Amino acid sequence: MRFDIITLFPELFEPFLKIGITRRAYEAGLVDVRLWNPRDYAEGNYRRVDDRPFGGGPGMVMMAEPLTACLTAIRADRGQDRDVAPLVFFSPIGETLRHAAVQRWSDSQGAVLLCGRYEGIDQRFIDTYVDLQISLGDFVLSGGELAAMTLLDSVARLQPGVLNDEGSHQLDSFNPALDGLLDCPHYTRPEQWEGQGVPAELMSGHHVNIERWRRDQRLRLTARLRPELIDAARAAAKLTPQDEAILKAQNSL
Ligand code: SAH
């Protein structure tokens, strides 16, 4: 899969592609990342990429022309059109990113990712070329780069062979393999820390009991913090009678 990233600050991506999981996915060629700076496609001595907003007001707006030239170069280089590699614009008004979408991206051929800066981008460019807008949540960043890195990171760790332990991502929160529940608590050495021990089930060496304990913890935590995820698991017929008994016991506490 290939992600082409349009950004005024390509250098922000360098450390990210040199470390950890994202580096592994990048170096193994599982997630090909190419960086494109609209400034390289801007006209004039100053290579201007932004200008003042019509109608007045504070801040600057990214201009449509350099972005269009940059996108045209990417499309030519990829040899793929928007039906294969859609143009994603990161924006607070977009759909909030969730596991299901990350999973879809991780099975895709990639995308062109557009990182906004300043007040945003000329609306005419968005109307003409953007296929989809993605938000990280109800807050405002100063640029789309962190959002692009977030998408790349979450997609990279789902690629087969990227995590040390194959399939370990299936144990993570929201994964359908564990019915979309939240993850259970984890513990490691030492066995005693600041007067606190470790749940006895985890020390029992009894595999079935350990798995049952983990499932119970996932159910309880999810019911408490994200009850809508329990509703979704129930609607998808993923909860066993034993699961329901745990949830019922929790409710009556
Ligand atoms: N004026 C815009 C915010 C511009 S912030 C508004 O109020 O909606 C500059 C850029 O940061 C945006 O163009 C976008 O690419 C990125 N950005 C800011 N907040 C974001 C969020 N919650 N999710 C994804 N990208 C975001």
CSV table of C-alpha atoms and ligand atoms in Angstrom, one decimal:
chain,number,residue,atom,x,y,z
A,1,MET,CA,0.0,0.0,0.0
A,2,ARG,CA,1.1,3.5,-0.7
A,3,PHE,CA,0.4,6.8,1.0
A,4,ASP,CA,1.3,10.1,-0.7
A,5,ILE,CA,1.4,12.9,1.8
A,6,ILE,CA,0.9,16.5,0.9
A,7,THR,CA,2.5,18.6,3.6
A,8,LEU,CA,4.3,22.0,4.0
A,9,PHE,CA,6.4,20.3,6.7
A,10,PRO,CA,7.7,17.0,5.3
A,11,GLU,CA,10.5,17.0,7.8
A,12,LEU,CA,8.0,16.3,10.6
A,13,PHE,CA,7.6,12.8,9.2
A,14,GLU,CA,11.3,11.9,9.2
A,15,PRO,CA,11.7,10.8,12.9
A,16,PHE,CA,8.4,9.0,12.7
A,17,LEU,CA,9.5,6.9,9.8
A,18,LYS,CA,12.8,6.1,11.5
A,19,ILE,CA,11.5,4.6,14.7
A,20,GLY,CA,9.6,1.6,15.9
A,21,ILE,CA,6.6,0.0,14.3
A,22,THR,CA,6.2,2.6,11.6
A,23,ARG,CA,9.9,2.3,10.6
A,24,ARG,CA,9.5,-1.5,10.3
A,25,ALA,CA,6.4,-1.2,8.1
A,26,TYR,CA,8.1,1.5,6.0
A,27,GLU,CA,11.4,-0.3,5.6
A,28,ALA,CA,9.8,-3.6,4.8
A,29,GLY,CA,7.9,-1.8,2.0
A,30,LEU,CA,4.6,-2.8,3.6
A,31,VAL,CA,3.6,0.9,3.9
A,32,ASP,CA,5.2,3.0,1.2
A,33,VAL,CA,5.2,6.7,2.2
A,34,ARG,CA,6.0,9.5,-0.2
A,35,LEU,CA,6.2,13.1,0.9
A,36,TRP,CA,5.2,16.0,-1.3
A,37,ASN,CA,5.6,19.7,-0.5
A,38,PRO,CA,3.1,22.0,-2.3
A,39,ARG,CA,5.8,24.7,-2.1
A,40,ASP,CA,7.7,22.8,-4.8
A,41,TYR,CA,4.7,23.3,-7.1
A,42,ALA,CA,4.2,27.0,-6.2
A,43,GLU,CA,4.9,29.8,-8.7
A,44,GLY,CA,7.1,32.9,-8.3
A,45,ASN,CA,10.2,33.8,-6.4
A,46,TYR,CA,8.5,33.4,-3.1
A,47,ARG,CA,6.8,30.1,-3.9
A,48,ARG,CA,3.8,31.3,-2.2
A,49,VAL,CA,1.4,28.6,-0.9
A,50,ASP,CA,-1.0,30.7,1.3
A,51,ASP,CA,-2.8,34.0,1.1
A,52,ARG,CA,-5.2,36.2,3.1
A,53,PRO,CA,-8.8,35.1,3.4
A,54,PHE,CA,-11.4,36.9,1.2
A,55,GLY,CA,-13.8,38.7,3.4
A,56,GLY,CA,-11.1,39.5,5.9
A,57,GLY,CA,-10.3,38.1,9.3
A,58,PRO,CA,-7.3,36.5,10.8
A,59,GLY,CA,-4.9,33.9,9.5
A,60,MET,CA,-4.0,32.6,6.1
A,61,VAL,CA,-5.6,30.1,3.7
A,62,MET,CA,-3.8,27.5,1.6
A,63,MET,CA,-4.1,28.3,-2.1
A,64,ALA,CA,-5.7,25.9,-4.5
A,65,GLU,CA,-3.2,26.3,-7.3
A,66,PRO,CA,0.0,24.8,-5.8
A,67,LEU,CA,-2.2,22.0,-4.3
A,68,THR,CA,-3.6,21.2,-7.7
A,69,ALA,CA,-0.2,21.1,-9.3
A,70,CYS,CA,1.1,18.9,-6.5
A,71,LEU,CA,-1.9,16.5,-6.7
A,72,THR,CA,-1.5,16.3,-10.5
A,73,ALA,CA,2.1,15.3,-10.0
A,74,ILE,CA,1.2,12.6,-7.5
A,75,ARG,CA,-1.6,11.2,-9.7
A,76,ALA,CA,0.9,11.0,-12.6
A,77,ASP,CA,3.6,9.3,-10.4
A,78,ARG,CA,1.1,6.8,-8.9
A,79,GLY,CA,-0.6,6.1,-12.1
A,80,GLN,CA,-3.8,5.7,-10.1
A,81,ASP,CA,-6.9,7.8,-10.0
A,82,ARG,CA,-9.1,8.8,-7.1
A,83,ASP,CA,-11.2,5.6,-7.3
A,84,VAL,CA,-8.1,3.6,-6.2
A,85,ALA,CA,-6.3,6.2,-4.2
A,86,PRO,CA,-8.8,8.7,-2.8
A,87,LEU,CA,-7.7,12.1,-1.6
A,88,VAL,CA,-8.2,12.4,2.2
A,89,PHE,CA,-8.2,15.8,3.8
A,90,PHE,CA,-7.7,15.9,7.6
A,91,SER,CA,-10.1,18.4,9.1
A,92,PRO,CA,-12.1,18.9,12.4
A,93,ILE,CA,-15.3,18.7,10.3
A,94,GLY,CA,-14.5,15.2,9.0
A,95,GLU,CA,-15.7,11.9,10.3
A,96,THR,CA,-13.9,10.9,13.5
A,97,LEU,CA,-11.3,8.1,12.9
A,98,ARG,CA,-12.2,4.7,14.4
A,99,HIS,CA,-10.9,1.2,14.3
A,100,ALA,CA,-13.3,0.0,11.6
A,101,ALA,CA,-12.0,2.7,9.2
A,102,VAL,CA,-8.4,2.0,10.1
A,103,GLN,CA,-9.0,-1.7,9.3
A,104,ARG,CA,-10.5,-0.7,5.9
A,105,TRP,CA,-7.5,1.5,5.1
A,106,SER,CA,-5.1,-1.3,6.1
A,107,ASP,CA,-6.7,-3.6,3.5
A,108,SER,CA,-6.6,-0.9,0.9
A,109,GLN,CA,-4.1,0.3,-1.7
A,110,GLY,CA,-3.6,3.5,0.3
A,111,ALA,CA,-4.5,7.1,-0.4
A,112,VAL,CA,-3.3,10.6,-0.9
A,113,LEU,CA,-3.3,12.4,2.5
A,114,LEU,CA,-3.6,16.2,2.5
A,115,CYS,CA,-2.4,18.0,5.6
A,116,GLY,CA,-3.9,21.5,6.2
A,117,ARG,CA,-2.2,24.3,7.9
A,118,TYR,CA,-3.2,27.9,9.0
A,119,GLU,CA,-7.0,28.5,8.8
A,120,GLY,CA,-7.4,25.6,6.3
A,121,ILE,CA,-7.6,25.2,2.5
A,122,ASP,CA,-9.5,27.1,-0.2
A,123,GLN,CA,-12.9,25.5,-0.3
A,124,ARG,CA,-12.9,25.3,-4.1
A,125,PHE,CA,-10.0,22.8,-3.9
A,126,ILE,CA,-11.9,20.8,-1.3
A,127,ASP,CA,-15.1,20.7,-3.4
A,128,THR,CA,-13.2,19.7,-6.5
A,129,TYR,CA,-10.7,17.1,-5.4
A,130,VAL,CA,-11.2,15.9,-1.8
A,131,ASP,CA,-13.0,12.5,-1.6
A,132,LEU,CA,-13.2,12.3,2.2
A,133,GLN,CA,-12.5,14.3,5.3
A,134,ILE,CA,-11.2,12.6,8.5
A,135,SER,CA,-11.0,14.2,12.0
A,136,LEU,CA,-9.1,12.9,15.0
A,137,GLY,CA,-11.7,14.3,17.4
A,138,ASP,CA,-13.4,17.4,18.6
A,139,PHE,CA,-10.4,19.7,19.0
A,140,VAL,CA,-8.2,21.7,16.7
A,141,LEU,CA,-4.6,20.9,15.8
A,142,SER,CA,-2.3,23.5,14.1
A,143,GLY,CA,-1.8,21.1,11.2
A,144,GLY,CA,-2.9,17.9,9.6
A,145,GLU,CA,0.5,16.2,10.0
A,146,LEU,CA,-0.2,14.6,13.3
A,147,ALA,CA,-3.5,13.3,11.9
A,148,ALA,CA,-1.7,11.8,8.9
A,149,MET,CA,0.9,10.2,11.2
A,150,THR,CA,-1.9,8.9,13.4
A,151,LEU,CA,-3.6,7.2,10.4
A,152,LEU,CA,-0.2,5.8,9.2
A,153,ASP,CA,0.7,4.5,12.6
A,154,SER,CA,-2.6,2.8,13.2
A,155,VAL,CA,-2.6,1.2,9.7
A,156,ALA,CA,1.1,0.1,9.9
A,157,ARG,CA,0.5,-1.9,13.1
A,158,LEU,CA,-2.2,-3.9,11.4
A,159,GLN,CA,0.1,-5.0,8.5
A,160,PRO,CA,1.0,-8.7,8.8
A,161,GLY,CA,4.6,-9.1,10.1
A,162,VAL,CA,5.0,-5.6,11.5
A,163,LEU,CA,4.3,-6.4,15.2
A,164,ASN,CA,6.7,-8.7,16.9
A,165,ASP,CA,4.0,-11.0,17.9
A,166,GLU,CA,1.9,-11.9,14.9
A,167,GLY,CA,-1.8,-11.3,15.7
A,168,SER,CA,-1.1,-9.4,18.9
A,169,HIS,CA,-3.1,-6.4,17.5
A,170,GLN,CA,-6.1,-8.7,17.6
A,171,LEU,CA,-6.0,-8.5,21.4
A,172,ASP,CA,-6.2,-4.7,21.4
A,173,SER,CA,-9.1,-2.5,22.2
A,174,PHE,CA,-11.9,-2.2,19.5
A,175,ASN,CA,-10.7,-5.3,17.5
A,176,PRO,CA,-13.5,-7.4,16.1
A,177,ALA,CA,-11.4,-10.5,17.0
A,178,LEU,CA,-12.4,-9.7,20.6
A,179,ASP,CA,-15.8,-8.4,19.7
A,180,GLY,CA,-14.9,-4.7,19.7
A,181,LEU,CA,-14.4,-4.6,23.5
A,182,LEU,CA,-11.8,-2.5,25.4
A,183,ASP,CA,-8.5,-4.2,26.4
A,184,CYS,CA,-8.1,-5.8,29.8
A,185,PRO,CA,-5.5,-4.5,32.3
A,186,HIS,CA,-1.9,-5.7,32.0
A,187,TYR,CA,0.7,-6.5,34.7
A,188,THR,CA,4.4,-7.3,34.7
A,189,ARG,CA,7.3,-7.8,37.2
A,190,PRO,CA,7.8,-7.2,40.0
A,191,GLU,CA,5.0,-9.2,41.6
A,192,GLN,CA,4.7,-6.7,44.4
A,193,TRP,CA,4.9,-3.0,43.7
A,194,GLU,CA,4.2,-0.3,46.3
A,195,GLY,CA,2.2,-2.7,48.4
A,196,GLN,CA,0.1,-3.9,45.4
A,197,GLY,CA,0.1,-7.4,44.1
A,198,VAL,CA,-1.1,-8.9,40.9
A,199,PRO,CA,-4.6,-10.5,40.3
A,200,ALA,CA,-4.3,-14.1,41.5
A,201,GLU,CA,-5.9,-15.5,38.3
A,202,LEU,CA,-2.9,-14.2,36.3
A,203,MET,CA,-0.5,-16.0,38.6
A,204,SER,CA,-2.4,-19.2,38.5
A,205,GLY,CA,-0.8,-20.7,35.4
A,206,HIS,CA,-4.2,-22.0,34.5
A,207,HIS,CA,-4.7,-20.9,30.9
A,208,VAL,CA,-8.5,-21.2,30.8
A,209,ASN,CA,-8.9,-19.3,34.1
A,210,ILE,CA,-6.6,-16.6,32.8
A,211,GLU,CA,-8.5,-16.2,29.6
A,212,ARG,CA,-11.8,-16.1,31.5
A,213,TRP,CA,-10.5,-13.4,33.8
A,214,ARG,CA,-9.3,-11.3,30.9
A,215,ARG,CA,-12.7,-11.6,29.2
A,216,ASP,CA,-14.5,-10.6,32.4
A,217,GLN,CA,-12.2,-7.6,32.8
A,218,ARG,CA,-12.8,-6.6,29.2
A,219,LEU,CA,-16.6,-6.9,29.7
A,220,ARG,CA,-16.6,-5.0,33.0
A,221,LEU,CA,-14.4,-2.2,31.8
A,222,THR,CA,-16.3,-1.8,28.5
A,223,ALA,CA,-19.7,-1.8,30.3
A,224,ARG,CA,-18.4,0.9,32.7
A,225,LEU,CA,-16.6,3.2,30.2
A,226,ARG,CA,-18.1,2.5,26.8
A,227,PRO,CA,-21.5,0.9,27.3
A,228,GLU,CA,-22.4,1.5,23.6
A,229,LEU,CA,-19.7,-1.0,22.6
A,230,ILE,CA,-21.4,-3.6,24.8
A,231,ASP,CA,-24.7,-2.9,23.0
A,232,ALA,CA,-22.9,-3.3,19.6
A,233,ALA,CA,-21.4,-6.6,20.7
A,234,ARG,CA,-24.7,-7.8,21.9
A,235,ALA,CA,-26.5,-6.7,18.7
A,236,ALA,CA,-23.9,-8.7,16.7
A,237,ALA,CA,-24.6,-11.8,18.9
A,238,LYS,CA,-21.1,-11.8,20.2
A,239,LEU,CA,-21.9,-12.2,23.9
A,240,THR,CA,-22.2,-15.6,25.4
A,241,PRO,CA,-24.5,-16.5,28.3
A,242,GLN,CA,-21.4,-16.5,30.5
A,243,ASP,CA,-20.6,-13.0,29.3
A,244,GLU,CA,-24.2,-11.9,30.1
A,245,ALA,CA,-24.0,-13.4,33.6
A,246,ILE,CA,-20.8,-11.3,34.2
A,247,LEU,CA,-22.5,-8.1,33.0
A,248,LYS,CA,-25.6,-8.8,35.0
A,249,ALA,CA,-23.5,-9.4,38.2
A,250,GLN,CA,-21.8,-6.1,37.5
A,251,ASN,CA,-25.1,-4.2,37.1
A,252,SER,CA,-26.4,-5.5,40.4
A,253,LEU,CA,-23.4,-4.3,42.3
B,1,SAH,N1,-10.2,26.6,10.7
B,1,SAH,C1,-10.2,25.2,10.9
B,1,SAH,C2,-9.0,24.6,11.6
B,1,SAH,C3,-7.7,24.8,10.9
B,1,SAH,S1,-6.4,24.0,11.8
B,1,SAH,C4,-11.5,24.8,11.7
B,1,SAH,O1,-11.8,25.6,12.6
B,1,SAH,O2,-12.1,23.8,11.4
B,1,SAH,C5,-5.3,23.7,10.5
B,1,SAH,C6,-5.3,22.3,9.9
B,1,SAH,O3,-5.0,21.3,11.0
B,1,SAH,C7,-6.6,21.8,9.3
B,1,SAH,O4,-6.7,22.2,8.0
B,1,SAH,C8,-6.4,20.3,9.4
B,1,SAH,O5,-5.7,19.8,8.3
B,1,SAH,C9,-5.6,20.1,10.7
B,1,SAH,N2,-6.5,19.7,11.8
B,1,SAH,C10,-6.9,20.6,12.8
B,1,SAH,N3,-7.7,19.9,13.7
B,1,SAH,C11,-7.8,18.7,13.3
B,1,SAH,C12,-8.5,17.5,13.7
B,1,SAH,N4,-9.3,17.5,14.8
B,1,SAH,N5,-8.5,16.4,13.0
B,1,SAH,C13,-7.8,16.3,11.9
B,1,SAH,N6,-7.0,17.4,11.4
B,1,SAH,C14,-7.1,18.5,12.1
